[in-house]
Amino acid sequence: MPEVDGKPKDRSKRILTGAQAIVEATEQAMERHPEVFLLGEGAQDPKGIFGTTTGLLERFGPQRVMEMPLAENAFTGMAIGAALMGQRPLVVHQRVEFSLLAMEQLLNNAAKMHYVSGGKHRVPLVIRVVVGRGWGQGPAHSQSLESLFSAVPGLKVVLPSNAADLKGLLLGAIEDDNPVVFIEHRWTHYATGHVPPGYAPLPLDGPRRLREGGDVTVVASSYMTLEALQAANALANQGIGVDLFDLRVARPLQLAEILASVARTGRLLTVDLGSSSFGLGAEIVARAASETFDSLKAAPRRLGLPDHPTPSSRALAEVFYIRSPQIGAAICDLVGAKPELRGQLEEELQAGRDDLPLDIPHPSFKGPF
């Protein structure tokens, strides 16, 4: 995977994978805060939940790295209770679908406790959930449900796209006194990038501009930011300037910088990790239409997964997932590019993907799921 800024790697920089960045963040937080502990199904597994908990059991022992049974509602509730008593639990669900069994705990207890207690209680809890495709896992193990969590007042929702943010935002989430749902696309675990070595929590403060451009504003999140960046880099070579934002934090949703960009470019494309219907992009487009309507030069567009359960077969997945060629084509349509340029761009972006996996995991991934 490329650096998120799209520039060649500086070999003098400290380069980690996203999974290594998560391990380092967890390790540093546990060293600094004795009240931080980790629990989840597979927490003690040698494979380390896609490599994101590797070595933690050996370092901190079973009292702080706790293996859980198949009882998501129970151990999530246990973590909420621990947080209320002053601990800072870090719960890991290997699939976002596993967290659905604990939604009553998350939505009615963790998210509302501070409010219903008049500010007396706080729930400093982090729920790590893994999303993303791989091994044809289909409808029940490949969903992206960030919109579901983002609709709940009292939760914070974070969607990192790169190694530096996977570390920094995880540290910021652990330091936060609110319950935070930390959503990791499993392909970002393999994305490499420069990661500062120290303990440096990042504030959960919203979007970051990755590229500057004057023709169109593009907002993406999590892994889709990497796809959008590939398209933006190719478009720049054709003289089309993309103002590209990595959303990073879905709740609280801070759009001031994005709306200022839309007012300047007059065009907006959102790229959802999950479904475009009822998605994060829908909210962003609604806000843009409401607050920058007079500046719009074209109707805003949304890209996202179709309104259909995730297919298991590779043939169906080929047309299910959004990738850089579709993003590039949508931008060309928005700016009124000539059809031949659109076709050339799609060809170029597709050629760069021919040897990349679509619905299989990264070659270094060895299971267990």
Short mmCIF file of C-alpha atoms in Angstrom, two decimals:
data_model
loop_
_atom_site.label_atom_id
_atom_site.label_comp_id
_atom_site.label_asym_id
_atom_site.label_seq_id
_atom_site.Cartn_x
_atom_site.Cartn_y
_atom_site.Cartn_z
CA MET A 1 0.00 0.00 0.00
CA PRO A 2 1.25 3.54 -0.66
CA GLU A 3 1.86 6.22 1.91
CA VAL A 4 -1.39 8.10 2.53
CA ASP A 5 0.10 11.32 1.17
CA GLY A 6 0.84 9.53 -2.11
CA LYS A 7 4.53 10.45 -2.05
CA PRO A 8 7.47 8.05 -2.39
CA LYS A 9 8.55 6.53 0.89
CA ASP A 10 11.33 8.29 2.77
CA ARG A 11 13.61 5.47 3.91
CA SER A 12 14.82 7.59 6.83
CA LYS A 13 11.31 7.49 8.29
CA ARG A 14 10.08 4.84 10.67
CA ILE A 15 7.71 2.69 8.61
CA LEU A 16 5.17 0.38 10.25
CA THR A 17 2.15 -1.54 9.04
CA GLY A 18 -1.26 -0.61 10.39
CA ALA A 19 -1.31 -3.76 12.53
CA GLN A 20 2.08 -2.95 14.03
CA ALA A 21 0.87 0.58 14.77
CA ILE A 22 -2.14 -0.80 16.68
CA VAL A 23 0.08 -3.14 18.70
CA GLU A 24 2.43 -0.28 19.55
CA ALA A 25 -0.43 2.00 20.60
CA THR A 26 -1.93 -0.71 22.82
CA GLU A 27 1.43 -1.55 24.35
CA GLN A 28 2.23 2.10 25.11
CA ALA A 29 -1.21 2.73 26.60
CA MET A 30 -0.95 -0.35 28.83
CA GLU A 31 2.52 0.68 29.96
CA ARG A 32 1.36 4.19 30.82
CA HIS A 33 -2.05 3.37 32.31
CA PRO A 34 -2.42 0.34 34.62
CA GLU A 35 -6.20 0.70 34.26
CA VAL A 36 -6.03 -0.21 30.53
CA PHE A 37 -6.70 -3.87 29.77
CA LEU A 38 -7.65 -5.75 26.60
CA LEU A 39 -10.30 -8.40 26.17
CA GLY A 40 -11.91 -10.22 23.27
CA GLU A 41 -12.33 -13.49 21.42
CA GLY A 42 -8.88 -14.40 20.15
CA ALA A 43 -7.04 -11.88 22.33
CA GLN A 44 -4.65 -14.63 23.44
CA ASP A 45 -4.55 -16.42 20.10
CA PRO A 46 -1.01 -16.70 18.63
CA LYS A 47 -2.27 -15.11 15.40
CA GLY A 48 -3.11 -11.99 17.40
CA ILE A 49 -6.40 -10.85 15.78
CA PHE A 50 -4.93 -10.07 12.36
CA GLY A 51 -1.61 -9.27 14.04
CA THR A 52 -3.04 -6.43 16.14
CA THR A 53 -2.52 -8.04 19.58
CA THR A 54 0.68 -9.96 18.88
CA GLY A 55 3.04 -10.16 21.87
CA LEU A 56 0.70 -8.41 24.31
CA LEU A 57 -0.12 -11.56 26.30
CA GLU A 58 3.57 -12.32 26.78
CA ARG A 59 4.24 -8.74 27.82
CA PHE A 60 1.32 -8.07 30.18
CA GLY A 61 -0.02 -11.49 31.14
CA PRO A 62 -3.53 -12.99 31.22
CA GLN A 63 -4.81 -10.57 33.89
CA ARG A 64 -4.61 -7.70 31.38
CA VAL A 65 -4.94 -9.55 28.05
CA MET A 66 -8.07 -11.58 28.59
CA GLU A 67 -9.47 -14.30 26.35
CA MET A 68 -13.27 -14.20 26.16
CA PRO A 69 -15.87 -16.90 25.43
CA LEU A 70 -18.45 -16.59 22.65
CA ALA A 71 -20.58 -14.26 24.77
CA GLU A 72 -20.26 -10.81 23.24
CA ASN A 73 -23.13 -9.24 25.16
CA ALA A 74 -21.76 -10.50 28.47
CA PHE A 75 -18.14 -9.42 28.12
CA THR A 76 -19.07 -6.07 26.57
CA GLY A 77 -21.32 -5.47 29.59
CA MET A 78 -18.47 -6.50 31.86
CA ALA A 79 -16.23 -3.94 30.14
CA ILE A 80 -18.85 -1.20 30.58
CA GLY A 81 -19.02 -2.01 34.29
CA ALA A 82 -15.24 -1.89 34.55
CA ALA A 83 -15.18 1.49 32.80
CA LEU A 84 -17.77 2.83 35.25
CA MET A 85 -15.45 1.73 38.06
CA GLY A 86 -12.48 3.67 36.67
CA GLN A 87 -10.82 1.17 34.35
CA ARG A 88 -10.18 1.80 30.64
CA PRO A 89 -11.11 -1.42 28.83
CA LEU A 90 -10.19 -2.08 25.21
CA VAL A 91 -12.66 -4.58 23.73
CA VAL A 92 -11.88 -6.24 20.39
CA HIS A 93 -14.47 -7.81 18.09
CA GLN A 94 -12.80 -9.63 15.20
CA ARG A 95 -15.81 -8.85 13.05
CA VAL A 96 -18.18 -5.92 13.35
CA GLU A 97 -21.06 -8.42 13.19
CA PHE A 98 -19.95 -9.90 16.53
CA SER A 99 -20.58 -6.53 18.18
CA LEU A 100 -24.22 -6.67 17.06
CA LEU A 101 -24.81 -9.18 19.86
CA ALA A 102 -23.85 -6.44 22.30
CA MET A 103 -25.77 -3.53 20.76
CA GLU A 104 -28.16 -3.18 23.69
CA GLN A 105 -25.18 -2.79 26.00
CA LEU A 106 -23.46 -0.29 23.72
CA LEU A 107 -26.46 1.80 22.66
CA ASN A 108 -28.53 1.83 25.86
CA ASN A 109 -25.86 1.59 28.56
CA ALA A 110 -22.47 2.82 27.39
CA ALA A 111 -23.73 5.60 25.12
CA LYS A 112 -26.32 7.02 27.55
CA MET A 113 -24.73 6.60 30.97
CA HIS A 114 -23.07 10.02 31.13
CA TYR A 115 -26.28 11.77 30.09
CA VAL A 116 -28.75 9.92 32.31
CA SER A 117 -26.47 10.35 35.34
CA GLY A 118 -26.33 14.10 34.84
CA GLY A 119 -22.61 13.88 34.09
CA LYS A 120 -21.81 11.91 37.26
CA HIS A 121 -20.70 8.76 35.43
CA ARG A 122 -18.33 8.34 32.52
CA VAL A 123 -17.58 5.29 30.38
CA PRO A 124 -13.98 5.44 29.06
CA LEU A 125 -14.36 2.39 26.83
CA VAL A 126 -12.94 1.57 23.39
CA ILE A 127 -14.64 -0.99 21.17
CA ARG A 128 -12.40 -2.09 18.30
CA VAL A 129 -14.37 -3.67 15.45
CA VAL A 130 -12.93 -5.06 12.23
CA VAL A 131 -14.69 -4.61 8.89
CA GLY A 132 -13.76 -5.40 5.30
CA ARG A 133 -13.79 -8.11 2.74
CA GLY A 134 -11.76 -11.26 2.37
CA TRP A 135 -12.02 -14.98 1.62
CA GLY A 136 -15.55 -14.65 0.23
CA GLN A 137 -17.08 -14.24 3.67
CA GLY A 138 -20.25 -12.82 2.26
CA PRO A 139 -23.32 -11.35 3.97
CA ALA A 140 -22.55 -12.08 7.62
CA HIS A 141 -18.84 -11.28 7.89
CA SER A 142 -18.04 -8.44 5.49
CA GLN A 143 -20.38 -5.61 6.40
CA SER A 144 -19.48 -1.99 7.11
CA LEU A 145 -21.86 -0.66 9.74
CA GLU A 146 -20.32 2.70 10.63
CA SER A 147 -23.63 4.48 9.91
CA LEU A 148 -25.35 2.36 12.54
CA PHE A 149 -22.95 3.43 15.30
CA SER A 150 -22.76 7.03 14.06
CA ALA A 151 -26.51 7.46 14.50
CA VAL A 152 -26.23 7.06 18.28
CA PRO A 153 -25.66 10.16 20.47
CA GLY A 154 -23.16 9.42 23.22
CA LEU A 155 -20.85 7.28 21.09
CA LYS A 156 -17.79 8.52 19.26
CA VAL A 157 -16.95 6.76 15.99
CA VAL A 158 -13.47 6.69 14.46
CA LEU A 159 -12.46 5.39 10.99
CA PRO A 160 -8.67 5.45 10.52
CA SER A 161 -7.20 4.95 7.05
CA ASN A 162 -3.43 4.77 7.66
CA ALA A 163 -0.82 3.49 10.06
CA ALA A 164 -0.13 6.84 11.77
CA ASP A 165 -3.82 7.38 12.49
CA LEU A 166 -4.34 3.78 13.57
CA LYS A 167 -1.81 4.45 16.33
CA GLY A 168 -2.56 8.08 17.14
CA LEU A 169 -6.34 7.88 17.02
CA LEU A 170 -6.36 4.64 19.03
CA LEU A 171 -4.32 6.36 21.73
CA GLY A 172 -6.72 9.31 21.55
CA ALA A 173 -9.68 6.96 21.89
CA ILE A 174 -8.15 5.24 24.94
CA GLU A 175 -7.52 8.64 26.57
CA ASP A 176 -11.09 9.79 25.85
CA ASP A 177 -13.62 9.60 28.67
CA ASN A 178 -16.45 8.64 26.29
CA PRO A 179 -17.22 5.26 24.69
CA VAL A 180 -15.48 5.12 21.31
CA VAL A 181 -16.20 2.68 18.48
CA PHE A 182 -12.91 2.27 16.61
CA ILE A 183 -13.57 0.82 13.16
CA GLU A 184 -10.68 -0.87 11.33
CA HIS A 185 -10.89 -2.03 7.74
CA ARG A 186 -8.74 -5.14 7.70
CA TRP A 187 -6.84 -4.00 4.60
CA THR A 188 -5.62 -0.95 6.51
CA HIS A 189 -3.81 -3.41 8.78
CA TYR A 190 -1.40 -3.94 5.86
CA ALA A 191 -1.09 -0.28 4.83
CA THR A 192 2.39 1.02 5.61
CA GLY A 193 3.39 4.52 6.63
CA HIS A 194 5.53 6.65 8.88
CA VAL A 195 4.51 6.28 12.54
CA PRO A 196 6.07 8.48 15.24
CA PRO A 197 7.63 6.33 17.99
CA GLY A 198 6.46 8.23 21.07
CA TYR A 199 3.24 8.32 23.04
CA ALA A 200 1.30 10.90 21.03
CA PRO A 201 -2.51 10.59 21.20
CA LEU A 202 -4.31 12.38 18.38
CA PRO A 203 -7.48 14.35 19.12
CA LEU A 204 -10.67 12.88 17.71
CA ASP A 205 -11.17 16.08 15.78
CA GLY A 206 -12.44 15.15 12.38
CA PRO A 207 -11.31 15.32 8.76
CA ARG A 208 -7.86 15.88 7.34
CA ARG A 209 -7.09 17.24 3.88
CA LEU A 210 -4.76 14.91 1.95
CA ARG A 211 -4.63 16.76 -1.37
CA GLU A 212 -5.49 20.29 -2.40
CA GLY A 213 -7.38 20.99 -5.60
CA GLY A 214 -9.86 23.45 -7.02
CA ASP A 215 -12.11 21.34 -9.24
CA VAL A 216 -13.95 18.95 -6.92
CA THR A 217 -14.20 18.09 -3.22
CA VAL A 218 -13.96 14.38 -2.42
CA VAL A 219 -14.64 12.94 1.05
CA ALA A 220 -13.74 9.32 1.83
CA SER A 221 -13.19 7.27 4.97
CA SER A 222 -11.15 4.31 6.14
CA TYR A 223 -9.85 2.08 3.33
CA MET A 224 -11.81 4.02 0.69
CA THR A 225 -9.50 6.96 1.35
CA LEU A 226 -6.65 4.92 -0.16
CA GLU A 227 -8.74 4.13 -3.24
CA ALA A 228 -9.77 7.80 -3.57
CA LEU A 229 -6.14 8.88 -3.24
CA GLN A 230 -5.12 6.66 -6.15
CA ALA A 231 -7.82 8.25 -8.28
CA ALA A 232 -6.88 11.78 -7.16
CA ASN A 233 -3.22 11.24 -8.03
CA ALA A 234 -4.12 9.97 -11.51
CA LEU A 235 -6.51 12.89 -12.07
CA ALA A 236 -3.83 15.40 -11.08
CA ASN A 237 -1.72 14.12 -13.97
CA GLN A 238 -4.65 15.05 -16.23
CA GLY A 239 -4.95 18.55 -14.81
CA ILE A 240 -8.00 17.87 -12.61
CA GLY A 241 -7.52 19.14 -9.06
CA VAL A 242 -9.12 17.10 -6.26
CA ASP A 243 -9.55 18.53 -2.78
CA LEU A 244 -9.41 15.20 -0.96
CA PHE A 245 -10.48 14.73 2.66
CA ASP A 246 -10.05 11.71 4.88
CA LEU A 247 -13.10 11.87 7.18
CA ARG A 248 -11.34 10.04 10.07
CA VAL A 249 -14.07 10.72 12.65
CA ALA A 250 -17.73 10.06 11.86
CA ARG A 251 -19.07 11.17 15.24
CA PRO A 252 -18.71 13.92 16.21
CA LEU A 253 -19.09 14.92 12.55
CA GLN A 254 -17.13 18.12 11.95
CA LEU A 255 -17.70 19.44 8.44
CA ALA A 256 -16.67 23.11 8.51
CA GLU A 257 -13.50 22.60 6.45
CA ILE A 258 -15.26 20.29 4.00
CA LEU A 259 -18.16 22.70 3.49
CA ALA A 260 -15.72 25.55 2.90
CA SER A 261 -14.06 23.40 0.24
CA VAL A 262 -17.40 22.61 -1.44
CA ALA A 263 -18.24 26.32 -1.49
CA ARG A 264 -14.95 26.88 -3.31
CA THR A 265 -15.00 23.95 -5.78
CA GLY A 266 -18.78 23.82 -6.33
CA ARG A 267 -18.67 20.02 -6.62
CA LEU A 268 -18.83 17.18 -4.09
CA LEU A 269 -18.28 13.44 -4.25
CA THR A 270 -18.53 11.22 -1.17
CA VAL A 271 -17.15 7.68 -1.08
CA ASP A 272 -18.69 5.47 1.59
CA LEU A 273 -17.06 2.39 3.04
CA GLY A 274 -20.52 0.86 3.41
CA SER A 275 -23.82 1.39 1.66
CA SER A 276 -24.47 4.74 0.03
CA SER A 277 -28.12 4.63 1.17
CA PHE A 278 -28.42 6.04 4.70
CA GLY A 279 -24.62 6.30 4.76
CA LEU A 280 -22.16 8.88 6.03
CA GLY A 281 -22.03 10.33 2.54
CA ALA A 282 -25.78 10.93 2.61
CA GLU A 283 -25.40 13.10 5.71
CA ILE A 284 -22.47 15.02 4.22
CA VAL A 285 -24.33 15.62 0.95
CA ALA A 286 -27.42 16.79 2.85
CA ARG A 287 -25.36 19.26 4.87
CA ALA A 288 -23.59 20.51 1.74
CA ALA A 289 -26.87 20.97 -0.12
CA SER A 290 -28.30 22.85 2.84
CA GLU A 291 -25.33 25.11 3.55
CA THR A 292 -23.55 25.58 0.20
CA PHE A 293 -26.45 25.28 -2.26
CA ASP A 294 -25.78 28.59 -4.04
CA SER A 295 -22.16 27.57 -4.71
CA LEU A 296 -22.91 24.20 -6.30
CA LYS A 297 -22.03 23.81 -9.97
CA ALA A 298 -23.27 20.21 -10.17
CA ALA A 299 -25.47 17.91 -8.12
CA PRO A 300 -23.42 16.18 -5.38
CA ARG A 301 -22.75 12.47 -5.92
CA ARG A 302 -22.41 9.52 -3.59
CA LEU A 303 -20.52 6.30 -4.16
CA GLY A 304 -20.91 3.29 -1.89
CA LEU A 305 -21.96 -0.32 -1.76
CA PRO A 306 -25.24 -1.23 -3.46
CA ASP A 307 -28.41 -1.99 -1.50
CA HIS A 308 -27.76 -5.69 -1.46
CA PRO A 309 -26.21 -8.15 1.00
CA THR A 310 -22.51 -8.71 0.44
CA PRO A 311 -21.96 -11.49 -2.13
CA SER A 312 -19.64 -14.41 -1.42
CA SER A 313 -18.59 -15.21 -4.98
CA ARG A 314 -15.65 -13.48 -6.63
CA ALA A 315 -17.66 -12.89 -9.83
CA LEU A 316 -20.34 -10.92 -7.98
CA ALA A 317 -17.79 -9.12 -5.80
CA GLU A 318 -16.15 -7.77 -8.95
CA VAL A 319 -19.11 -5.44 -9.46
CA PHE A 320 -20.07 -4.98 -5.80
CA TYR A 321 -17.13 -3.05 -4.36
CA ILE A 322 -16.16 0.51 -5.20
CA ARG A 323 -12.56 0.94 -6.35
CA SER A 324 -10.38 3.70 -7.75
CA PRO A 325 -11.57 3.36 -11.40
CA GLN A 326 -15.20 4.03 -10.39
CA ILE A 327 -14.10 6.96 -8.20
CA GLY A 328 -12.07 8.45 -11.05
CA ALA A 329 -14.96 8.04 -13.48
CA ALA A 330 -17.41 9.73 -11.09
CA ILE A 331 -15.06 12.70 -10.70
CA CYS A 332 -14.71 12.98 -14.46
CA ASP A 333 -18.50 13.09 -14.77
CA LEU A 334 -18.76 15.77 -12.09
CA VAL A 335 -16.22 18.08 -13.74
CA GLY A 336 -17.53 17.42 -17.28
CA ALA A 337 -14.34 15.77 -18.55
CA LYS A 338 -14.26 14.51 -22.13
CA PRO A 339 -15.31 10.86 -22.58
CA GLU A 340 -11.90 9.90 -23.98
CA LEU A 341 -10.15 11.26 -20.87
CA ARG A 342 -12.60 9.38 -18.67
CA GLY A 343 -11.92 6.14 -20.53
CA GLN A 344 -8.17 6.67 -20.43
CA LEU A 345 -8.25 7.30 -16.69
CA GLU A 346 -10.35 4.21 -15.98
CA GLU A 347 -7.95 2.10 -18.04
CA GLU A 348 -4.95 3.49 -16.19
CA LEU A 349 -6.45 2.90 -12.76
CA GLN A 350 -7.69 -0.58 -13.64
CA ALA A 351 -4.28 -1.57 -15.01
CA GLY A 352 -2.77 -0.71 -11.65
CA ARG A 353 -5.21 -3.08 -9.94
CA ASP A 354 -4.92 -6.16 -12.11
CA ASP A 355 -2.51 -7.93 -9.76
CA LEU A 356 -4.17 -6.78 -6.53
CA PRO A 357 -6.62 -8.93 -4.55
CA LEU A 358 -10.28 -8.00 -4.70
CA ASP A 359 -12.07 -10.36 -2.35
CA ILE A 360 -9.17 -12.33 -0.93
CA PRO A 361 -6.95 -11.24 1.95
CA HIS A 362 -3.49 -9.79 1.66
CA PRO A 363 -0.95 -12.55 0.77
CA SER A 364 0.69 -12.32 4.21
CA PHE A 365 -2.59 -13.11 5.99
CA LYS A 366 -2.75 -16.67 7.34
CA GLY A 367 -6.10 -16.93 9.13
CA PRO A 368 -7.85 -18.00 11.30
CA PHE A 369 -10.84 -16.37 9.51
#
